[in-house]
JSON list of C-alpha atoms in Angstrom, two decimals:
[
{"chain": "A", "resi": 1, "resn": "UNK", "atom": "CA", "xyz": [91.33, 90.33, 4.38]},
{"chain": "A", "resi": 2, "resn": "UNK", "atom": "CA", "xyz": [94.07, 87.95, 4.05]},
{"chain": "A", "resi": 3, "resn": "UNK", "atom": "CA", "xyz": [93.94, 86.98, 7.76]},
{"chain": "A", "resi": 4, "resn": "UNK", "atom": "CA", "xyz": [90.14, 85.48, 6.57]},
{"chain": "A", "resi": 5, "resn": "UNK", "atom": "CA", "xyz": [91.13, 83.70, 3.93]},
{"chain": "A", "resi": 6, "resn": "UNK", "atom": "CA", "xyz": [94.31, 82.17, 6.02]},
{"chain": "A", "resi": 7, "resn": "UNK", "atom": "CA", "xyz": [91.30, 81.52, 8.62]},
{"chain": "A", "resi": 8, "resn": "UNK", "atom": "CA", "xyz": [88.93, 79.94, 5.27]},
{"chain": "A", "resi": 9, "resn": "UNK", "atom": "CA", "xyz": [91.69, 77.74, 4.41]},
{"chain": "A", "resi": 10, "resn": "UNK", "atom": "CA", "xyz": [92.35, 76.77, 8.14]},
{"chain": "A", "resi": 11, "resn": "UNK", "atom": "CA", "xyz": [88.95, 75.56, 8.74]},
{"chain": "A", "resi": 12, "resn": "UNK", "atom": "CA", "xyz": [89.11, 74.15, 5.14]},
{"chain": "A", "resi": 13, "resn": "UNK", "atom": "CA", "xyz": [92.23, 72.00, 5.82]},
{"chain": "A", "resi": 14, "resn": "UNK", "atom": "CA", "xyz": [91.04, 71.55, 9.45]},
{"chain": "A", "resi": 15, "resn": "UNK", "atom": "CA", "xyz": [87.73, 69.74, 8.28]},
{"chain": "A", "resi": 16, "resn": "UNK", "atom": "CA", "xyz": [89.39, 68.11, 5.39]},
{"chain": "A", "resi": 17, "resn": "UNK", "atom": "CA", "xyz": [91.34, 66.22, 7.77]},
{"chain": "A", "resi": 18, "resn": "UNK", "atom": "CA", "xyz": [88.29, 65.60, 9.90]},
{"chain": "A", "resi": 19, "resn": "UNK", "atom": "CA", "xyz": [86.71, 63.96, 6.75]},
{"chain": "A", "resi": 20, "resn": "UNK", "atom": "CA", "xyz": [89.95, 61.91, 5.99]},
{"chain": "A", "resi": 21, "resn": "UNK", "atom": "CA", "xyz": [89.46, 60.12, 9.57]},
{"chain": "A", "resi": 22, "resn": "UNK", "atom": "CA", "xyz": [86.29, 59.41, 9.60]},
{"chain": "A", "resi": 23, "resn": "UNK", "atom": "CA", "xyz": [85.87, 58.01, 6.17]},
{"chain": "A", "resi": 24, "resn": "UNK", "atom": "CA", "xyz": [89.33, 56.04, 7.46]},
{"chain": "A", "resi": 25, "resn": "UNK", "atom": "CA", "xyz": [87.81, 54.52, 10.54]},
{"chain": "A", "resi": 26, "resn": "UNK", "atom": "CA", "xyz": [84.66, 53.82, 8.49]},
{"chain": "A", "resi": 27, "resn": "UNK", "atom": "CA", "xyz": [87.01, 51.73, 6.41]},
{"chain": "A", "resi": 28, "resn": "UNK", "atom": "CA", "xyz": [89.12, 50.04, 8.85]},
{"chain": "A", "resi": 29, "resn": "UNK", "atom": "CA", "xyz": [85.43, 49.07, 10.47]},
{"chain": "A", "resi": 30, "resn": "UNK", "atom": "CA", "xyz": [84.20, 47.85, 7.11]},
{"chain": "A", "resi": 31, "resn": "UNK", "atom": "CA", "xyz": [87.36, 45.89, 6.62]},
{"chain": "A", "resi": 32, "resn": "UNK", "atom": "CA", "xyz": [87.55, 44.06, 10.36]},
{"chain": "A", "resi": 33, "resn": "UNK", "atom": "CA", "xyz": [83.43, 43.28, 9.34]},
{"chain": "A", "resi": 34, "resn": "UNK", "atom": "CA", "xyz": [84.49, 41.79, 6.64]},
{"chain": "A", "resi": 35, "resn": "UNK", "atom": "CA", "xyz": [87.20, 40.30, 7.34]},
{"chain": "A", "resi": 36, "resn": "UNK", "atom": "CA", "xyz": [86.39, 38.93, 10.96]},
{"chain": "A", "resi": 37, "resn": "UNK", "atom": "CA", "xyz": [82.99, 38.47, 10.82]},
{"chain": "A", "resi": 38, "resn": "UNK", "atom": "CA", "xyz": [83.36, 35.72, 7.68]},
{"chain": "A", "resi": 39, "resn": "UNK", "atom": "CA", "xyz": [85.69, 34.03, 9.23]},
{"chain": "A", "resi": 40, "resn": "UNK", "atom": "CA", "xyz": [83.57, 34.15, 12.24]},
{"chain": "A", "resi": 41, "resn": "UNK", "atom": "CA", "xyz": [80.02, 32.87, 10.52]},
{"chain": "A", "resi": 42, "resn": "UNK", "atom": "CA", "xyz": [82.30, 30.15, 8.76]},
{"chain": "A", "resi": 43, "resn": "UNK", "atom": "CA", "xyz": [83.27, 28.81, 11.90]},
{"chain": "A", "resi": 44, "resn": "UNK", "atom": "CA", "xyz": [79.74, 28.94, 13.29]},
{"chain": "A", "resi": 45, "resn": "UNK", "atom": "CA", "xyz": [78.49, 27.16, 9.88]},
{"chain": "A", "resi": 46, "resn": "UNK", "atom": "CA", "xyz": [81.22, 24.38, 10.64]},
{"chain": "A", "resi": 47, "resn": "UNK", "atom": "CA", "xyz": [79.65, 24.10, 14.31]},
{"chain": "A", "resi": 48, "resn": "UNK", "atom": "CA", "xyz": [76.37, 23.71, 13.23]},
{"chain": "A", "resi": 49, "resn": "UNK", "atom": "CA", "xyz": [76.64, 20.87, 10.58]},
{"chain": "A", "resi": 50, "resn": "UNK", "atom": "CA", "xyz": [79.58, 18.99, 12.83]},
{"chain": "A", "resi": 51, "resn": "UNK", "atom": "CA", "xyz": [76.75, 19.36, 15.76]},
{"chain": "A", "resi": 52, "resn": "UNK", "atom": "CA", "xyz": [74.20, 18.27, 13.09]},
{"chain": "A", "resi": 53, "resn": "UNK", "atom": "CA", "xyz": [76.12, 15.30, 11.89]},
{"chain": "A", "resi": 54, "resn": "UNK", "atom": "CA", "xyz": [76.76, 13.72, 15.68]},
{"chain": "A", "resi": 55, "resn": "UNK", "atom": "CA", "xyz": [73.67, 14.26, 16.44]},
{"chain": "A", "resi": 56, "resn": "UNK", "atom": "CA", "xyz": [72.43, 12.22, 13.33]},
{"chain": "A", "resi": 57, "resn": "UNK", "atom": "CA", "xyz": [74.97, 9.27, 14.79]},
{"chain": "A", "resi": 58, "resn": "UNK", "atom": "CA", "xyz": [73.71, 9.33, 18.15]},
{"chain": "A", "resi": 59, "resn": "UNK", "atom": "CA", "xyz": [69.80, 9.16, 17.39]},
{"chain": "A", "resi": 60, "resn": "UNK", "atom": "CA", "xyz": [70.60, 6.26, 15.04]},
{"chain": "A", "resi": 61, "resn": "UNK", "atom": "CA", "xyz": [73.07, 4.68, 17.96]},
{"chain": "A", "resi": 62, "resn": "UNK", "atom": "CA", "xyz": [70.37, 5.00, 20.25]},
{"chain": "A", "resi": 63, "resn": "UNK", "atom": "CA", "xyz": [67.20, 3.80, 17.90]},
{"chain": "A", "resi": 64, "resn": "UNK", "atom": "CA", "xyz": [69.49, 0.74, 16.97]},
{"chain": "A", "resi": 65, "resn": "UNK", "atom": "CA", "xyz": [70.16, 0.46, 21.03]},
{"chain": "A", "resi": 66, "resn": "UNK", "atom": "CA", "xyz": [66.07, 0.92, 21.47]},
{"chain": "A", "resi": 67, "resn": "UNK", "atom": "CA", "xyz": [65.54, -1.85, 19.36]},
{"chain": "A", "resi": 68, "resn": "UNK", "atom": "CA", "xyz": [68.28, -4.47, 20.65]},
{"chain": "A", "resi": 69, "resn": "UNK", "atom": "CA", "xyz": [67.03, -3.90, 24.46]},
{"chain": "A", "resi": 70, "resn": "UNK", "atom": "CA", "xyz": [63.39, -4.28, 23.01]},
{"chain": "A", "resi": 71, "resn": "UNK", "atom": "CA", "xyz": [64.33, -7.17, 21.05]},
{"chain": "A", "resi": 72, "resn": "UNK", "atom": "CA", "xyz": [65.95, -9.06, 23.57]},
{"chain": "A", "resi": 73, "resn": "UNK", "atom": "CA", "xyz": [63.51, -7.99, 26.92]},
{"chain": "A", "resi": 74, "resn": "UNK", "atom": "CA", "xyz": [60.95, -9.59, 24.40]},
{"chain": "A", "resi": 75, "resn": "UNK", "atom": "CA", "xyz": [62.75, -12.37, 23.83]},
{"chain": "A", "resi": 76, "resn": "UNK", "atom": "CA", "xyz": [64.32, -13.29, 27.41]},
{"chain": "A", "resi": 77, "resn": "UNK", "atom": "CA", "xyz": [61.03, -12.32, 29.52]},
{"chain": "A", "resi": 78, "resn": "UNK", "atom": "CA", "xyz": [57.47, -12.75, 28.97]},
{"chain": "A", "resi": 79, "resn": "UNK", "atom": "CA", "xyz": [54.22, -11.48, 30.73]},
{"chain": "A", "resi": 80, "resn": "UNK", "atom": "CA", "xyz": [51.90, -8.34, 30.40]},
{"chain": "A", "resi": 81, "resn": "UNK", "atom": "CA", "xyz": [54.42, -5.69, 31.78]},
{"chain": "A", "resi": 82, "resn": "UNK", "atom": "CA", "xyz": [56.84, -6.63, 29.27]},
{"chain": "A", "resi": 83, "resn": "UNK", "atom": "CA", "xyz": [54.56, -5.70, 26.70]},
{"chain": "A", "resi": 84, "resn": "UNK", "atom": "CA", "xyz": [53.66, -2.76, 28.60]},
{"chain": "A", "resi": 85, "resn": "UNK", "atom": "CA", "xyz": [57.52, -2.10, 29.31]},
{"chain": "A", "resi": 86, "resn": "UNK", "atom": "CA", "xyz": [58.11, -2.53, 25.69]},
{"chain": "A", "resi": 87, "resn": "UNK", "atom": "CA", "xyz": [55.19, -0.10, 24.38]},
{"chain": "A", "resi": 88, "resn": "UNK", "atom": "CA", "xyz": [56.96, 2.42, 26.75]},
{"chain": "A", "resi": 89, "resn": "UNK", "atom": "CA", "xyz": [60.38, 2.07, 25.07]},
{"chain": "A", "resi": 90, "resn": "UNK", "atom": "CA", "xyz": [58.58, 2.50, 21.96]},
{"chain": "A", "resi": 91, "resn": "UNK", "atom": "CA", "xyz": [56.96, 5.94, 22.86]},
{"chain": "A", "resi": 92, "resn": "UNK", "atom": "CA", "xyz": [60.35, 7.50, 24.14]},
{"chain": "A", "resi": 93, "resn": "UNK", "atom": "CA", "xyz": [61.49, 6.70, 21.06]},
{"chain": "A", "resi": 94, "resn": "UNK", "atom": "CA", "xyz": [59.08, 8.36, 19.63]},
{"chain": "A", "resi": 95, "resn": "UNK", "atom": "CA", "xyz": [59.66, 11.51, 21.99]},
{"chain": "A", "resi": 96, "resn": "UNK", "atom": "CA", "xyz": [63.10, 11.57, 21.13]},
{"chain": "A", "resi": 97, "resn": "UNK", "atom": "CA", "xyz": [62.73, 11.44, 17.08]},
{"chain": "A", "resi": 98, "resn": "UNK", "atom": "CA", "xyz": [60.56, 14.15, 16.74]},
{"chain": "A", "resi": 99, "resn": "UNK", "atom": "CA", "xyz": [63.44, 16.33, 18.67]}
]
């Protein structure tokens, strides 16, 4: 009889320590989630808006640089293409803007 409850307590202890582990790990998981993956999404965030804010510069570089070449092809050349020319500046401006 006592051998069983020696055995009991055994299996007892035995899974005790099994639950201790696990519940362990799931912390240590739940920690590097938290921990790592904040970090990680604040980073991205950053990315995003930095990539968000160039490309903001750039499309107004290029619109003013659009205009200037528009501007002064109009001004230094005349004839039917330029207009044509011109019109087609205009409408890959246009393409670009709405990306």
């Amino acid at each position: 009889m006592l051998d069983s409850v020696m055995n009991g307590v055994n299996d007892l202890v035995e899974e005790t320590k099994e639950n201790i582990l696990n519940a362990r790990k799931s912390l240590e998981k739940t920690l590097i989630r938290t921990w790592v993956a904040s970090q990680s999404h604040a980073t991205s965030e950053t990315r995003k808006t930095v990539l968000k804010t160039m490309e903001e510069t750039y499309m107004q570089e290029l619109e003013g640089l659009v205009s200037s070449y528009s501007d002064s092809l109009s001004s230094s050349v005349k004839g039917k293409w330029v207009t044509q020319a011109k019109q087609s500046i205009t409408d890959a401006s246009k393409v670009l803007d709405k990306k």
